[in-house]
mmCIF file of C-alpha atoms in Angstrom:
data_model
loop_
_atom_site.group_PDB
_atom_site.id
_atom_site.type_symbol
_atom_site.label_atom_id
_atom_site.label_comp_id
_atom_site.label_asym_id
_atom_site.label_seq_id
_atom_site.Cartn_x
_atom_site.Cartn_y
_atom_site.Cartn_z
ATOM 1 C CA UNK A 261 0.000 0.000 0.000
ATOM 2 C CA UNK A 262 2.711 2.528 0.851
ATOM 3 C CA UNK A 263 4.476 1.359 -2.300
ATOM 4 C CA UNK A 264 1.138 2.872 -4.189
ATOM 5 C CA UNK A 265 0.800 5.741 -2.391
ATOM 6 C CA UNK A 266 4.405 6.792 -3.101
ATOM 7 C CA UNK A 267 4.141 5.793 -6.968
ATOM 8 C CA UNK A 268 0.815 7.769 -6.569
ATOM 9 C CA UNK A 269 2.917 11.074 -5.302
ATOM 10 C CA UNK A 270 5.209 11.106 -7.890
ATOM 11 C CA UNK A 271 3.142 10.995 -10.861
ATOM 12 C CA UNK A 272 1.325 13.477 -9.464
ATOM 13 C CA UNK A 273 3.781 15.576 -8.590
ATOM 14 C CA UNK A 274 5.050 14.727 -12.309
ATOM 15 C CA UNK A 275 1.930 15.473 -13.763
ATOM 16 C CA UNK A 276 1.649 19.072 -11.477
ATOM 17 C CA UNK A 277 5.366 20.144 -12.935
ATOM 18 C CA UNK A 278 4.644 19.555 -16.539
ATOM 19 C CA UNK A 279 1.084 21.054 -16.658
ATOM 20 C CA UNK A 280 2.678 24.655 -15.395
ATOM 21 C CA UNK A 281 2.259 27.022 -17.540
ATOM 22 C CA UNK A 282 5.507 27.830 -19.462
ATOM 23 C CA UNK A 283 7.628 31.408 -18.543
ATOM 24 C CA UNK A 284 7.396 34.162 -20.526
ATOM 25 C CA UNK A 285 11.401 35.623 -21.786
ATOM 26 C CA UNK A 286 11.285 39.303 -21.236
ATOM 27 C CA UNK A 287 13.687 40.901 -23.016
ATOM 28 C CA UNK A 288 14.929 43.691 -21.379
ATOM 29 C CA UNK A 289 15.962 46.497 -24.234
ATOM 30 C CA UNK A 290 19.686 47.713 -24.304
ATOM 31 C CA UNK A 291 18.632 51.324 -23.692
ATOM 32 C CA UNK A 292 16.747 53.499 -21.244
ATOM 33 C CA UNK A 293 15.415 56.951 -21.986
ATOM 34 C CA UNK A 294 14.699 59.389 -19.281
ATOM 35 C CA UNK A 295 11.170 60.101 -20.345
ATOM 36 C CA UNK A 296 8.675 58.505 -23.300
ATOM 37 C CA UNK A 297 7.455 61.826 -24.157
ATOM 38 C CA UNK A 298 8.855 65.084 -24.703
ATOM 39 C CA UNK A 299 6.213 67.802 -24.308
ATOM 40 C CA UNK A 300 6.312 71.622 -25.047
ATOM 41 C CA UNK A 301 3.475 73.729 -23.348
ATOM 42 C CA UNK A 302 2.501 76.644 -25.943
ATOM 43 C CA UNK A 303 4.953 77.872 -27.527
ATOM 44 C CA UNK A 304 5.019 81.151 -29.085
ATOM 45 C CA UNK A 305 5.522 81.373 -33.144
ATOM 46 C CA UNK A 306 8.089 84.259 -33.367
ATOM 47 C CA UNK A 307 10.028 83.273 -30.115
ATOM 48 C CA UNK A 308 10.510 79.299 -30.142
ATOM 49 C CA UNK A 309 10.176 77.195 -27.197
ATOM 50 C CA UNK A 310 12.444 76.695 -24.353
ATOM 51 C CA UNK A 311 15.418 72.918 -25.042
ATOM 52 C CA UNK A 312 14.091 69.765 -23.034
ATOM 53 C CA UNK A 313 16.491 67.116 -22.122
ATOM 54 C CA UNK A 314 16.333 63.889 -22.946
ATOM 55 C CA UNK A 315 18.817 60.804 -21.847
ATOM 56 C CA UNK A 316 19.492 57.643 -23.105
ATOM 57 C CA UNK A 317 21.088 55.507 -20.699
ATOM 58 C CA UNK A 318 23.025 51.873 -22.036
ATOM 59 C CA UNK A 319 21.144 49.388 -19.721
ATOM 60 C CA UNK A 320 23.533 46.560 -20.868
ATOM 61 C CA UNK A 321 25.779 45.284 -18.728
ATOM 62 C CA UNK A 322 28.640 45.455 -21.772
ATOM 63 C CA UNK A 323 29.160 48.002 -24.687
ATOM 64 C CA UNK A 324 26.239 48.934 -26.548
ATOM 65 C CA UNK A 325 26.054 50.454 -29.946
ATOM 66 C CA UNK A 326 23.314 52.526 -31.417
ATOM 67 C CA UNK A 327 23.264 51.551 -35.036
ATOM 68 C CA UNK A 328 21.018 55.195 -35.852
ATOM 69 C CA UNK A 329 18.867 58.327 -34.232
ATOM 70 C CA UNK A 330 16.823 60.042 -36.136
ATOM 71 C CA UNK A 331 13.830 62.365 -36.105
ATOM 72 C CA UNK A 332 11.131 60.841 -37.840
ATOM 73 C CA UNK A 333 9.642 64.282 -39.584
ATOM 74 C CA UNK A 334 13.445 64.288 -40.788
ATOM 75 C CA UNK A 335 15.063 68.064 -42.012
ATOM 76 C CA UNK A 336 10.985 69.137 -42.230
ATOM 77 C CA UNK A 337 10.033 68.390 -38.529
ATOM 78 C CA UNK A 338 9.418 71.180 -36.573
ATOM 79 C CA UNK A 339 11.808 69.680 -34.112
ATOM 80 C CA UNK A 340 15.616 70.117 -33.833
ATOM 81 C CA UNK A 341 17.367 67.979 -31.770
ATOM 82 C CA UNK A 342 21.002 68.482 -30.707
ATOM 83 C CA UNK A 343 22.946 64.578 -29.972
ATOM 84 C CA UNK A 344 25.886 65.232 -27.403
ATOM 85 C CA UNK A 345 26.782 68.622 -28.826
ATOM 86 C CA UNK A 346 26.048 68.246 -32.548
ATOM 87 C CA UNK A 347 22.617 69.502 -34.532
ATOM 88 C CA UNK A 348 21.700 67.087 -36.296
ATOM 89 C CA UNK A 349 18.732 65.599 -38.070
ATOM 90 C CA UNK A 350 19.723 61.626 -37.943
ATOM 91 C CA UNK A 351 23.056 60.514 -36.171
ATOM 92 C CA UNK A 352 24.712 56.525 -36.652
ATOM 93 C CA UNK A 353 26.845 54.011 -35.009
ATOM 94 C CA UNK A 354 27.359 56.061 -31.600
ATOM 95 C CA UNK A 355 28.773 53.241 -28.680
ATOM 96 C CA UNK A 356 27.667 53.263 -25.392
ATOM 97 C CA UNK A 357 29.680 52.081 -22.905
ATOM 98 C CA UNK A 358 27.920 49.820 -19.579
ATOM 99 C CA UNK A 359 25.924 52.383 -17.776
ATOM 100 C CA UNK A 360 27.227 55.027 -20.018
ATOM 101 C CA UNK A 361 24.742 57.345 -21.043
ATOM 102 C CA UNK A 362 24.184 60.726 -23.878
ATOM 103 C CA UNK A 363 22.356 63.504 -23.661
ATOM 104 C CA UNK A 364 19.678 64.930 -26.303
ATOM 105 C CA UNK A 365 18.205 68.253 -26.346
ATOM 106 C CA UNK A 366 15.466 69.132 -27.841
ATOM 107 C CA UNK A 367 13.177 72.137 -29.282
ATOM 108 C CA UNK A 368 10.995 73.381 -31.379
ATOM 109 C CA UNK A 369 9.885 75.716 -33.425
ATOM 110 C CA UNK A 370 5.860 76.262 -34.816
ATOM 111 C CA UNK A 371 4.746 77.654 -37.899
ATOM 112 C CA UNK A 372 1.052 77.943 -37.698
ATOM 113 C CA UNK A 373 0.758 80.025 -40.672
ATOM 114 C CA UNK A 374 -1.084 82.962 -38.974
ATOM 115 C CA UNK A 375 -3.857 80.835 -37.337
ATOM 116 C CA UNK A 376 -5.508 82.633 -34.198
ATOM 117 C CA UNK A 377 -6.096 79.033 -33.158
ATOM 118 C CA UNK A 378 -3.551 76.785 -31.468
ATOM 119 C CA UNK A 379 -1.721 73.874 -33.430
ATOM 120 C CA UNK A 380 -0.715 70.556 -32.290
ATOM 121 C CA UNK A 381 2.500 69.118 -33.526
ATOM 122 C CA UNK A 382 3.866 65.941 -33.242
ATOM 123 C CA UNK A 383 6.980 63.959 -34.584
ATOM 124 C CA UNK A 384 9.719 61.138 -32.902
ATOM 125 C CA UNK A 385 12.950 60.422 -32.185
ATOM 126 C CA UNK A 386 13.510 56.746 -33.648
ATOM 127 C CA UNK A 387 16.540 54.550 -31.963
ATOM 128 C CA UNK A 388 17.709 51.331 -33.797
ATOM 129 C CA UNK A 389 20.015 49.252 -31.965
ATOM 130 C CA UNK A 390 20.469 45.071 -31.553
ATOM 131 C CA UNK A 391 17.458 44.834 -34.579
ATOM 132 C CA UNK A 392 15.242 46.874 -32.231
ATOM 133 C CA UNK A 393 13.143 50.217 -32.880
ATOM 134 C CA UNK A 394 12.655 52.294 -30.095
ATOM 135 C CA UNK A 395 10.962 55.597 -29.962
ATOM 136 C CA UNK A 396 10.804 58.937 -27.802
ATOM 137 C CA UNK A 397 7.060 60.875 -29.058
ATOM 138 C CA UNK A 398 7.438 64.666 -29.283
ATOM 139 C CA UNK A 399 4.446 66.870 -28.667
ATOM 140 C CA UNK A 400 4.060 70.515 -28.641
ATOM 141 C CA UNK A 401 1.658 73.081 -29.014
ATOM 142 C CA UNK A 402 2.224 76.506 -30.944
ATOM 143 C CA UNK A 403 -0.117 79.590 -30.654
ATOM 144 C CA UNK A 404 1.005 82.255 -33.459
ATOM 145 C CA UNK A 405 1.130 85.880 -31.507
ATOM 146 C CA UNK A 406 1.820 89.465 -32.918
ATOM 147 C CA UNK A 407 4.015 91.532 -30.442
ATOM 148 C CA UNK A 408 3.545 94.895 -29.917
ATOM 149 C CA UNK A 409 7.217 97.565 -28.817
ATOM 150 C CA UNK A 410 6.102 100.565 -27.126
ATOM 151 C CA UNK A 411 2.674 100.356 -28.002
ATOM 152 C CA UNK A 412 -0.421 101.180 -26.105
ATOM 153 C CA UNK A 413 -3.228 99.547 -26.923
ATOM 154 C CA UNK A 414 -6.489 101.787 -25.501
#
């Protein structure tokens, strides 16, 4: 009987193990960013919007190269970005060492073609590295103004 009751706990136990449910792999990407979005409250047509930061951060444990950056809207986005010193519109094969990190900065300027109504724009900075796309979403909204020197308005 006690023969049965152990052959009895094993293939259950057997049975229990290979009916779990099999782990999911996450894949942790090889870069960080500081924030998802980039936003710009209004920003003023004639005076341009104040630079936001933005890091990326190697989250590898060994070197890490970024095969390209680029803005999405390319040279006709409203968006300039600046990578580690340098305006550029698209930037390739940078290397990041462990825990190494760069800086982009950011801003923008709106055209809304003399609209008294505010415009939304919207673009991305794309990141290809290890056969991966990553992306940072930039936002901003522009509200044309006229400004008036030494004017009085009655």
């Amino acid at each position: 009987m006690d023969k049965c009751l152990l052959v009895l706990a094993i293939i259950l136990t057997f049975l229990s193990f290979s009916s779990c449910e099999k782990g999911v792999l996450v894949i942790e990407p090889p870069l960080r960013f500081s924030d998802d979005t980039i936003r710009f409250d209004t920003v003023f047509t004639s005076l341009g919007s104040t630079t936001r930061e933005l890091r990326v951060i190697n989250n590898e444990r060994r070197k890490t190269r970024i095969d390209e950056i680029f803005l999405s809207g390319g040279k006709s986005s409203c968006f300039r970005i600046n990578i580690d010193g340098e305006p550029v519109t698209r930037k390739s094969d940078i290397t990041l060492e462990p825990g190494d990190s760069i800086f982009i900065f950011v801003d923008v300027l709106i055209d809304p073609g003399n609209s008294a109504l505010p415009v939304a724009v919207t673009d991305s900075i794309i990141f290809r590295s290890q056969n991966l796309t990553m992306k940072v979403h930039l936002m901003a909204w522009g509200q044309d103004i006229i400004l008036l020197k030494s004017s009085v308005i009655g």
